[in-house]
Short mmCIF file of C-alpha atoms and ligand atoms in Angstrom, two decimals:
data_model
loop_
_atom_site.label_atom_id
_atom_site.label_comp_id
_atom_site.label_asym_id
_atom_site.label_seq_id
_atom_site.Cartn_x
_atom_site.Cartn_y
_atom_site.Cartn_z
CA MET A 19 1.73 -102.88 -38.63
CA LYS A 20 1.72 -100.85 -35.45
CA THR A 21 5.52 -100.50 -35.20
CA ILE A 22 6.66 -97.26 -36.82
CA ILE A 23 10.19 -97.87 -38.05
CA GLU A 24 13.03 -95.51 -39.01
CA PRO A 25 12.43 -94.88 -42.75
CA PHE A 26 16.16 -95.23 -43.54
CA ARG A 27 19.11 -97.61 -43.23
CA ILE A 28 22.43 -96.63 -41.66
CA LYS A 29 25.37 -96.40 -44.08
CA THR A 30 28.02 -94.61 -42.00
CA VAL A 31 28.50 -94.90 -38.24
CA GLU A 32 30.09 -92.57 -35.71
CA PRO A 33 31.50 -94.28 -32.60
CA ILE A 34 30.56 -92.93 -29.16
CA ARG A 35 32.77 -93.25 -26.08
CA ILE A 36 31.50 -94.91 -22.91
CA THR A 37 32.72 -93.12 -19.75
CA THR A 38 32.56 -94.15 -16.09
CA ARG A 39 30.62 -92.35 -13.38
CA ASP A 40 33.88 -91.32 -11.64
CA GLU A 41 35.22 -89.84 -14.88
CA ARG A 42 31.98 -87.94 -15.40
CA ALA A 43 32.01 -86.56 -11.83
CA LYS A 44 35.48 -85.13 -12.46
CA LEU A 45 34.57 -83.77 -15.90
CA LEU A 46 31.44 -82.10 -14.53
CA GLN A 47 33.46 -80.44 -11.78
CA GLU A 48 35.98 -79.15 -14.33
CA ALA A 49 33.12 -77.83 -16.49
CA GLY A 50 31.79 -75.76 -13.57
CA HIS A 51 28.54 -77.79 -13.55
CA ASN A 52 27.66 -76.42 -16.97
CA VAL A 53 27.11 -79.14 -19.58
CA PHE A 54 27.82 -76.64 -22.40
CA LEU A 55 31.43 -76.63 -21.18
CA LEU A 56 31.91 -80.40 -21.53
CA ASN A 57 33.82 -81.89 -24.47
CA ALA A 58 31.35 -83.59 -26.82
CA GLU A 59 33.66 -86.61 -26.82
CA ASP A 60 32.84 -87.13 -23.13
CA VAL A 61 29.09 -87.23 -23.81
CA LEU A 62 27.40 -90.56 -24.51
CA ILE A 63 23.98 -89.46 -25.77
CA ASP A 64 23.98 -85.81 -26.78
CA LEU A 65 20.50 -84.32 -26.50
CA LEU A 66 21.78 -80.78 -25.96
CA THR A 67 20.16 -79.63 -29.16
CA ASP A 68 18.49 -80.73 -32.37
CA SER A 69 20.22 -77.78 -34.05
CA GLY A 70 22.90 -78.59 -36.60
CA THR A 71 23.09 -82.16 -35.32
CA SER A 72 21.03 -83.94 -38.00
CA ALA A 73 22.36 -86.89 -39.99
CA MET A 74 22.31 -85.80 -43.61
CA SER A 75 20.91 -88.08 -46.30
CA GLN A 76 22.78 -89.59 -49.25
CA ASN A 77 20.95 -87.10 -51.48
CA GLN A 78 22.20 -84.18 -49.39
CA TRP A 79 25.78 -85.46 -49.50
CA ALA A 80 25.47 -86.00 -53.23
CA ALA A 81 24.11 -82.47 -53.66
CA MET A 82 27.09 -81.13 -51.69
CA MET A 83 29.43 -82.60 -54.30
CA GLN A 84 27.72 -80.36 -56.82
CA GLY A 85 28.26 -77.24 -54.72
CA ASP A 86 29.25 -74.30 -56.88
CA GLU A 87 31.68 -72.15 -54.90
CA SER A 88 31.54 -69.11 -57.20
CA TYR A 89 31.50 -65.91 -55.16
CA ALA A 90 28.47 -64.38 -56.91
CA GLY A 91 25.42 -65.91 -58.59
CA SER A 92 26.43 -69.55 -58.11
CA ARG A 93 24.25 -72.44 -59.31
CA SER A 94 23.98 -73.52 -55.65
CA TRP A 95 22.38 -70.17 -54.79
CA TYR A 96 19.74 -70.52 -57.49
CA ARG A 97 18.89 -74.07 -56.35
CA PHE A 98 18.69 -72.84 -52.74
CA GLU A 99 16.51 -69.84 -53.61
CA ALA A 100 14.15 -71.99 -55.70
CA SER A 101 13.73 -74.57 -52.92
CA VAL A 102 13.05 -71.87 -50.28
CA LYS A 103 10.57 -70.01 -52.52
CA ASP A 104 8.78 -73.25 -53.42
CA ILE A 105 7.86 -73.81 -49.76
CA PHE A 106 8.01 -70.41 -48.08
CA GLY A 107 6.65 -68.31 -50.93
CA PHE A 108 8.27 -64.99 -49.91
CA GLU A 109 9.66 -62.66 -52.56
CA HIS A 110 13.09 -61.96 -51.10
CA VAL A 111 15.37 -64.68 -49.71
CA ILE A 112 18.55 -63.70 -47.89
CA PRO A 113 20.95 -66.47 -46.87
CA THR A 114 22.76 -66.28 -43.51
CA HIS A 115 25.20 -68.52 -41.70
CA GLN A 116 22.55 -69.46 -39.12
CA GLY A 117 19.26 -68.33 -37.58
CA ARG A 118 20.60 -65.74 -35.18
CA ALA A 119 22.40 -63.92 -38.01
CA ALA A 120 19.00 -63.54 -39.71
CA GLU A 121 17.60 -62.26 -36.38
CA ARG A 122 20.41 -59.77 -35.88
CA ILE A 123 19.96 -58.33 -39.37
CA LEU A 124 16.16 -58.13 -39.13
CA PHE A 125 16.00 -56.66 -35.62
CA GLY A 126 19.05 -54.45 -36.18
CA ILE A 127 17.15 -52.66 -38.95
CA THR A 128 13.58 -52.70 -37.61
CA CYS A 129 13.89 -52.37 -33.80
CA LYS A 130 15.05 -49.52 -31.57
CA GLU A 131 15.11 -48.39 -27.94
CA GLY A 132 11.58 -48.27 -26.51
CA ASP A 133 10.06 -50.70 -29.04
CA VAL A 134 8.18 -53.81 -27.97
CA VAL A 135 8.18 -57.10 -29.90
CA PRO A 136 5.53 -59.69 -28.98
CA ASN A 137 6.03 -63.40 -29.67
CA ASN A 138 4.36 -66.56 -28.31
CA THR A 139 7.70 -67.25 -26.56
CA HIS A 140 10.96 -65.71 -27.66
CA PHE A 141 13.81 -68.15 -28.09
CA ASP A 142 16.97 -67.11 -26.20
CA THR A 143 18.84 -65.76 -29.25
CA THR A 144 15.69 -64.01 -30.49
CA ARG A 145 15.17 -62.31 -27.15
CA ALA A 146 18.84 -61.39 -26.87
CA ASN A 147 19.01 -59.93 -30.39
CA ILE A 148 15.88 -57.86 -29.79
CA GLU A 149 17.06 -56.64 -26.40
CA TYR A 150 20.48 -55.78 -27.85
CA THR A 151 18.73 -53.09 -29.96
CA GLY A 152 17.17 -51.60 -26.81
CA ALA A 153 13.71 -52.99 -27.63
CA GLN A 154 11.75 -55.20 -25.26
CA ALA A 155 10.84 -58.83 -26.08
CA VAL A 156 7.45 -59.79 -24.60
CA ASP A 157 5.98 -63.32 -24.45
CA VAL A 158 2.24 -63.60 -25.09
CA VAL A 159 1.64 -67.34 -25.22
CA ILE A 160 -1.77 -68.68 -24.09
CA PRO A 161 -1.96 -69.49 -20.33
CA GLU A 162 -1.96 -73.27 -21.05
CA GLY A 163 1.44 -72.76 -22.69
CA ARG A 164 2.91 -71.92 -19.28
CA GLU A 165 1.40 -74.94 -17.49
CA PRO A 166 3.60 -78.00 -18.10
CA ALA A 167 1.03 -80.64 -17.08
CA THR A 168 -1.96 -79.18 -18.99
CA PHE A 169 -2.91 -80.94 -22.26
CA HIS A 170 -3.78 -78.67 -25.18
CA PRO A 171 -3.32 -79.52 -28.87
CA PHE A 172 -1.77 -76.13 -29.69
CA LYS A 173 0.00 -74.94 -26.57
CA GLY A 174 2.22 -72.67 -28.66
CA ASN A 175 -0.74 -70.45 -29.63
CA VAL A 176 -0.55 -66.70 -29.14
CA ASP A 177 -2.93 -65.26 -26.54
CA LEU A 178 -4.90 -62.95 -28.85
CA GLU A 179 -6.34 -60.84 -26.07
CA ALA A 180 -2.93 -60.33 -24.45
CA LEU A 181 -1.54 -59.37 -27.87
CA GLU A 182 -4.31 -56.80 -28.49
CA ASN A 183 -3.88 -55.40 -24.96
CA LEU A 184 -0.13 -55.09 -25.42
CA ILE A 185 -0.49 -53.24 -28.73
CA SER A 186 -3.06 -50.83 -27.32
CA SER A 187 -1.12 -50.24 -24.09
CA VAL A 188 2.22 -49.43 -25.75
CA GLY A 189 0.82 -47.95 -28.99
CA ARG A 190 1.06 -49.40 -32.50
CA GLU A 191 4.04 -47.21 -33.43
CA ARG A 192 6.18 -48.90 -30.76
CA VAL A 193 5.53 -52.40 -32.16
CA PRO A 194 7.80 -52.87 -35.20
CA MET A 195 6.63 -56.46 -35.76
CA ILE A 196 4.79 -59.40 -34.27
CA LEU A 197 6.61 -62.73 -34.17
CA ILE A 198 5.30 -66.28 -33.89
CA THR A 199 7.72 -69.13 -33.21
CA VAL A 200 6.70 -72.37 -34.93
CA THR A 201 6.98 -74.68 -33.05
CA ASN A 202 7.34 -72.84 -29.76
CA ASN A 203 10.76 -74.12 -28.72
CA SER A 204 11.16 -72.40 -25.33
CA GLY A 205 7.56 -73.22 -24.44
CA GLY A 206 8.02 -76.99 -24.81
CA GLY A 207 8.26 -77.42 -28.60
CA GLN A 208 4.51 -76.95 -28.80
CA PRO A 209 2.75 -76.20 -32.09
CA VAL A 210 0.73 -73.19 -33.18
CA SER A 211 -2.58 -73.81 -35.00
CA MET A 212 -3.35 -72.43 -38.45
CA GLU A 213 -6.41 -70.77 -36.93
CA ASN A 214 -4.20 -68.92 -34.45
CA VAL A 215 -1.72 -67.79 -37.13
CA ARG A 216 -4.66 -66.54 -39.22
CA ALA A 217 -6.07 -64.64 -36.23
CA VAL A 218 -2.70 -63.06 -35.36
CA SER A 219 -2.27 -62.09 -39.01
CA LYS A 220 -5.68 -60.39 -38.93
CA ILE A 221 -4.67 -58.39 -35.84
CA ALA A 222 -1.31 -57.53 -37.42
CA ARG A 223 -2.95 -56.33 -40.65
CA ALA A 224 -5.57 -54.30 -38.76
CA HIS A 225 -2.75 -52.43 -36.99
CA LYS A 226 -0.48 -52.40 -40.08
CA ILE A 227 2.22 -54.27 -38.15
CA PRO A 228 4.31 -56.83 -40.09
CA LEU A 229 3.99 -60.47 -38.98
CA TYR A 230 7.13 -62.62 -39.01
CA LEU A 231 7.45 -66.33 -38.32
CA ASP A 232 10.45 -67.81 -36.54
CA ALA A 233 10.24 -70.84 -38.82
CA CYS A 234 12.97 -73.20 -37.51
CA ARG A 235 10.59 -76.16 -37.09
CA PHE A 236 8.00 -75.29 -39.71
CA ALA A 237 7.66 -78.88 -41.00
CA GLU A 238 7.02 -80.28 -37.52
CA ASN A 239 4.49 -77.52 -36.85
CA SER A 240 2.77 -78.21 -40.20
CA TYR A 241 2.59 -81.93 -39.44
CA PHE A 242 1.00 -81.19 -36.04
CA ILE A 243 -1.61 -79.12 -37.91
CA LYS A 244 -2.27 -82.04 -40.25
CA LEU A 245 -2.72 -84.44 -37.32
CA ARG A 246 -4.62 -82.20 -34.93
CA GLU A 247 -6.48 -79.40 -36.69
CA LYS A 248 -9.82 -79.92 -38.39
CA GLY A 249 -9.74 -79.63 -42.17
CA PHE A 250 -6.05 -80.44 -42.72
CA ALA A 251 -5.91 -84.26 -42.62
CA ALA A 252 -6.10 -84.63 -46.40
CA LYS A 253 -3.60 -81.86 -47.20
CA SER A 254 0.09 -82.48 -47.82
CA VAL A 255 2.57 -81.07 -45.30
CA LYS A 256 3.95 -78.82 -48.04
CA GLU A 257 0.49 -77.38 -48.74
CA ILE A 258 0.02 -76.72 -45.03
CA ALA A 259 3.45 -75.06 -44.76
CA ARG A 260 2.69 -72.86 -47.75
CA GLU A 261 -0.60 -71.75 -46.20
CA LEU A 262 1.15 -71.04 -42.88
CA PHE A 263 3.68 -68.74 -44.57
CA SER A 264 0.99 -67.05 -46.68
CA TYR A 265 -0.26 -65.24 -43.55
CA ALA A 266 3.17 -63.74 -42.77
CA ASP A 267 5.21 -60.89 -44.23
CA GLY A 268 8.48 -62.71 -43.76
CA CYS A 269 10.39 -65.14 -41.59
CA THR A 270 13.68 -65.94 -39.94
CA MET A 271 14.93 -69.49 -40.31
CA SER A 272 17.66 -71.63 -38.86
CA ALA A 273 18.32 -74.33 -41.46
CA LYS A 274 20.05 -76.29 -38.68
CA LYS A 275 16.66 -77.68 -37.66
CA ASP A 276 13.99 -78.50 -40.27
CA ALA A 277 16.40 -78.45 -43.22
CA PHE A 278 18.63 -81.28 -41.93
CA ALA A 279 21.67 -79.02 -42.44
CA ASN A 280 24.65 -78.77 -40.10
CA ILE A 281 24.89 -75.03 -40.68
CA GLY A 282 22.84 -72.32 -42.37
CA GLY A 283 19.84 -70.06 -42.16
CA PHE A 284 17.93 -67.41 -44.03
CA LEU A 285 15.74 -64.38 -43.77
CA CYS A 286 12.70 -63.79 -45.99
CA THR A 287 10.55 -60.75 -46.59
CA ASN A 288 8.00 -59.44 -49.06
CA ASP A 289 9.12 -55.83 -48.44
CA PRO A 290 11.56 -54.70 -51.19
CA ASP A 291 12.93 -51.71 -49.21
CA LEU A 292 13.61 -53.83 -46.18
CA ALA A 293 15.22 -56.53 -48.35
CA ARG A 294 17.59 -53.93 -49.82
CA GLN A 295 18.64 -52.70 -46.36
CA GLU A 296 19.04 -56.29 -45.16
CA LYS A 297 21.27 -57.14 -48.11
CA ASP A 298 23.42 -54.05 -47.44
CA LEU A 299 23.94 -55.15 -43.85
CA LEU A 300 24.48 -58.74 -44.99
CA ILE A 301 27.36 -57.67 -47.22
CA LEU A 302 28.95 -55.87 -44.29
CA THR A 303 28.93 -58.81 -41.88
CA GLU A 304 27.87 -62.11 -43.50
CA GLY A 305 28.81 -62.04 -47.16
CA TYR A 306 27.49 -61.40 -50.65
CA PRO A 307 23.69 -61.87 -50.98
CA THR A 308 24.01 -65.06 -53.05
CA TYR A 309 25.92 -66.92 -50.34
CA GLY A 310 25.44 -65.00 -47.05
CA GLY A 311 28.29 -66.62 -45.12
CA LEU A 312 27.63 -70.13 -46.44
CA ALA A 313 29.61 -72.32 -48.80
CA GLY A 314 27.86 -73.25 -52.05
CA ARG A 315 27.76 -76.87 -50.87
CA ASP A 316 25.88 -75.82 -47.70
CA LEU A 317 23.28 -74.02 -49.83
CA ASP A 318 22.80 -77.26 -51.78
CA ALA A 319 22.45 -79.37 -48.63
CA ILE A 320 19.74 -76.98 -47.40
CA ALA A 321 17.94 -76.94 -50.76
CA VAL A 322 17.59 -80.74 -50.63
CA GLY A 323 16.95 -80.94 -46.86
CA LEU A 324 14.02 -78.50 -46.99
CA GLN A 325 12.19 -80.79 -49.39
CA GLU A 326 13.12 -84.01 -47.54
CA VAL A 327 11.84 -82.78 -44.20
CA LEU A 328 8.32 -82.56 -45.64
CA GLU A 329 8.18 -86.31 -46.36
CA GLU A 330 5.44 -87.81 -44.23
CA ASP A 331 7.20 -91.15 -43.57
CA TYR A 332 9.99 -89.16 -41.98
CA LEU A 333 7.67 -86.93 -39.93
CA ARG A 334 5.60 -89.94 -38.76
CA TYR A 335 8.79 -91.64 -37.51
CA ARG A 336 10.09 -88.39 -35.98
CA PHE A 337 6.93 -87.85 -33.95
CA ALA A 338 6.72 -91.54 -32.97
CA SER A 339 10.25 -91.57 -31.55
CA THR A 340 9.75 -88.34 -29.58
CA ARG A 341 6.39 -89.56 -28.28
CA TYR A 342 7.95 -92.93 -27.33
CA LEU A 343 10.43 -91.16 -25.05
CA GLY A 344 7.72 -88.92 -23.58
CA GLU A 345 5.25 -91.72 -22.92
CA HIS A 346 7.82 -94.02 -21.28
CA LEU A 347 9.04 -91.23 -18.99
CA SER A 348 5.55 -90.16 -18.13
CA SER A 349 4.36 -93.66 -17.29
CA ALA A 350 7.40 -94.03 -14.97
CA GLY A 351 6.23 -90.91 -13.09
CA VAL A 352 8.76 -88.43 -14.53
CA PRO A 353 6.91 -85.10 -14.93
CA ILE A 354 7.15 -83.78 -18.50
CA VAL A 355 5.54 -81.00 -20.52
CA GLN A 356 2.41 -82.54 -21.95
CA PRO A 357 1.72 -83.46 -24.65
CA PRO A 358 5.21 -84.27 -26.08
CA GLY A 359 6.46 -81.74 -28.64
CA GLY A 360 7.93 -82.65 -32.05
CA HIS A 361 11.65 -82.24 -31.51
CA ALA A 362 12.15 -82.69 -27.79
CA ILE A 363 10.86 -83.83 -24.44
CA TYR A 364 10.89 -81.23 -21.70
CA ILE A 365 11.19 -82.42 -18.12
CA ASP A 366 9.45 -80.30 -15.53
CA ALA A 367 12.35 -79.87 -13.10
CA LYS A 368 10.35 -77.57 -10.81
CA SER A 369 7.90 -80.34 -10.11
CA MET A 370 10.45 -83.19 -10.07
CA LEU A 371 12.88 -81.37 -7.73
CA ASP A 372 10.38 -79.43 -5.65
CA HIS A 373 12.89 -79.26 -2.76
CA ILE A 374 15.19 -77.01 -4.89
CA PRO A 375 13.89 -73.43 -5.22
CA PRO A 376 14.18 -71.62 -8.61
CA SER A 377 16.94 -69.44 -7.09
CA ARG A 378 19.04 -72.65 -6.84
CA PHE A 379 18.33 -73.68 -10.45
CA PRO A 380 16.55 -77.07 -10.30
CA GLY A 381 16.83 -77.44 -14.10
CA GLN A 382 20.59 -77.00 -14.03
CA ALA A 383 20.86 -79.49 -11.15
CA LEU A 384 18.84 -82.03 -13.15
CA ALA A 385 20.88 -81.49 -16.32
CA CYS A 386 24.06 -82.20 -14.29
CA ALA A 387 22.51 -85.29 -12.68
CA LEU A 388 21.62 -86.77 -16.09
CA TYR A 389 25.21 -86.39 -17.20
CA LEU A 390 26.59 -87.84 -13.99
CA GLU A 391 24.23 -90.80 -13.98
CA GLY A 392 24.41 -91.81 -17.63
CA GLY A 393 26.50 -89.41 -19.74
CA ILE A 394 23.36 -87.81 -21.20
CA ARG A 395 23.53 -84.12 -22.10
CA GLY A 396 20.31 -82.08 -22.06
CA VAL A 397 19.86 -78.35 -21.56
CA GLU A 398 18.29 -76.24 -18.83
CA ILE A 399 15.52 -73.97 -20.07
CA GLY A 400 14.63 -72.17 -16.89
CA SER A 401 16.03 -69.52 -14.59
CA VAL A 402 19.64 -69.93 -15.78
CA MET A 403 18.58 -69.24 -19.36
CA PHE A 404 15.72 -66.81 -18.78
CA GLY A 405 16.00 -65.59 -15.17
CA LYS A 406 16.36 -61.83 -14.73
CA LYS A 407 17.69 -59.49 -12.07
CA ASP A 408 15.53 -56.82 -10.46
CA PRO A 409 17.27 -53.59 -11.59
CA ASP A 410 16.64 -51.92 -8.20
CA THR A 411 17.34 -54.69 -5.70
CA GLY A 412 19.53 -57.04 -7.79
CA ALA A 413 17.34 -59.94 -6.61
CA GLY A 414 16.80 -62.82 -9.04
CA ILE A 415 13.45 -62.98 -10.89
CA PRO A 416 12.80 -66.62 -11.84
CA ALA A 417 11.68 -67.81 -15.29
CA ALA A 418 8.08 -68.92 -15.84
CA MET A 419 9.08 -72.61 -15.97
CA GLU A 420 12.07 -74.68 -14.87
CA LEU A 421 12.57 -77.20 -17.68
CA VAL A 422 15.27 -79.52 -18.94
CA ARG A 423 15.04 -80.11 -22.67
CA LEU A 424 16.09 -83.40 -24.20
CA ALA A 425 16.26 -82.46 -27.88
CA ILE A 426 16.43 -85.35 -30.32
CA PRO A 427 18.84 -84.89 -33.23
CA ARG A 428 17.15 -85.80 -36.52
CA ARG A 429 17.84 -89.34 -37.88
CA VAL A 430 20.76 -89.85 -35.44
CA TYR A 431 19.79 -92.11 -32.51
CA THR A 432 18.09 -95.51 -32.57
CA GLN A 433 15.39 -96.86 -30.30
CA SER A 434 17.89 -98.56 -27.96
CA HIS A 435 19.59 -95.20 -27.38
CA ILE A 436 16.20 -93.82 -26.40
CA ASP A 437 15.52 -96.83 -24.13
CA TYR A 438 18.81 -96.07 -22.39
CA VAL A 439 17.78 -92.43 -21.89
CA VAL A 440 14.53 -93.60 -20.27
CA GLU A 441 16.45 -95.93 -17.93
CA VAL A 442 18.84 -93.17 -16.81
CA LEU A 443 16.02 -90.70 -16.22
CA VAL A 444 13.97 -93.15 -14.22
CA GLU A 445 17.02 -93.78 -12.02
CA VAL A 446 17.63 -90.03 -11.48
CA HIS A 447 13.94 -89.61 -10.68
CA ARG A 448 14.21 -92.38 -8.07
CA LYS A 449 17.13 -90.56 -6.40
CA ARG A 450 15.67 -87.07 -6.89
CA GLU A 451 15.59 -86.13 -3.20
CA SER A 452 19.37 -86.46 -2.98
CA LEU A 453 19.98 -83.84 -5.71
CA ARG A 454 21.27 -80.43 -4.59
CA GLY A 455 20.78 -76.96 -6.01
CA LEU A 456 23.51 -74.75 -7.52
CA GLU A 457 24.89 -71.24 -7.13
CA ILE A 458 26.38 -69.18 -9.96
CA THR A 459 30.08 -68.37 -9.55
CA TYR A 460 30.53 -66.68 -12.96
CA GLU A 461 28.09 -65.25 -15.51
CA ALA A 462 28.39 -63.27 -18.77
CA PRO A 463 26.25 -60.11 -19.25
CA PHE A 464 23.96 -61.82 -21.80
CA LEU A 465 23.15 -65.39 -22.88
CA ARG A 466 24.76 -66.43 -19.60
CA HIS A 467 23.73 -70.09 -19.81
CA PHE A 468 26.38 -70.82 -22.47
CA THR A 469 29.35 -69.94 -20.28
CA ALA A 470 28.17 -69.62 -16.65
CA ARG A 471 29.94 -71.63 -13.97
CA PHE A 472 28.31 -73.03 -10.84
CA LYS A 473 29.09 -74.67 -7.51
CA GLU A 474 26.86 -76.87 -5.39
CA ALA A 475 24.79 -74.81 -2.93
C1 PLP B 505 13.05 -71.11 -32.13
C2 PLP B 505 14.47 -70.77 -32.49
N1 PLP B 505 14.75 -69.57 -33.00
C3 PLP B 505 16.01 -69.22 -33.34
C4 PLP B 505 17.06 -70.08 -33.17
C5 PLP B 505 18.47 -69.63 -33.54
O1 PLP B 505 18.99 -70.37 -34.59
P1 PLP B 505 20.59 -70.62 -34.72
O2 PLP B 505 21.00 -71.52 -33.62
O3 PLP B 505 20.74 -71.25 -36.08
O4 PLP B 505 21.28 -69.31 -34.66
C6 PLP B 505 16.82 -71.35 -32.61
C7 PLP B 505 17.95 -72.28 -32.39
O5 PLP B 505 17.92 -73.18 -31.60
C8 PLP B 505 15.48 -71.71 -32.27
O6 PLP B 505 15.19 -72.91 -31.75
#
């Protein structure tokens, strides 16, 4: 059969509220044209993020009932640790309340003023946590990874020459680690090939620099490798994931993505000294090393979710539903990052709204228009999120791309929800010339996209 169906039935439903256009216009105004500041109740289809928004399975809920809430050495911790080690293979596993807590602990210990950390593309919290230490976060994705319309099977790959040049220009001692984000979220959810990870690992070892993976979507990346890279078709997704991690010295992980959990994360390393320092810091700010800020029941949900996400029926359906959205938008003329990524479709707002310059935030304008038109919430990944200011002139430096991400929560929406999203987008695309740019009226000193307020320019 050519129809790829959801490999599950729905047992519990969560109602969603239908709003009118007039209501949404008022709500958007009150939220300062920032969709982060809307109440979730006023959103019809919430594609803001795939993080923490998964529908958990009956096995996860059942596992939660067995959560052991002992402060130290709980049964939940041992089940969690065993599940992580089974897939990730690292020697030390440190639980955290979410991915950025793992980042803060890792970078807080290993990075300092003047250091440089390369990555294919740093995610916003990764960049912010590195820069908070005084180090510099540098993106070294291949050129195709910055060109939305270009097709490439592994657009998340690291540019090996750029990486080598960066290390030799700043000096090995200023590079505390190399990171690779799998899949490359800020670069369009694009995968990284095994060949590329192997090659980066070789460079890292030659310079004695540790290699870390930002592993949030490791299962999706592994499935892309299975589908697209020669020599992997017959391997299981778990085998591929294990090989991927075998080239790294550790990882940071947000369990809110490819672990189907609503909260959680962890940090892994093979370095015993570093693990000890990380645990010391963990105790100070997150909790004891056998729970790290999580309830025992959350550890159990993650332990089960990590294994479930590797099931191929699930991954086949996941990719089919994301691709379905991408292909329908693309055939209606809506410019998207090609080819579609695993967890999201990224609309190329720069190309769609070419009458709005980056200084007037075309991505933000498009995100607002999607809400106004159909109650859909996406997120700008462009100059609001990644734009900088010239330290001398104060002038805005735009981001490399102006995207709007429509992230698809795992196992949450049905095909008719997705058909509705297509319809709304096609309508906004038809009216695109009437959309106006925005000006910032308030911004925080870092991670400004979460709380900034705007007015129409
Ligand atoms: C690639 C990547 N790294 C890190 C994080 C941070 O994880 P968390 O939101 O759990 O703190 C995210 C979250 O979206 C992400 O996508």
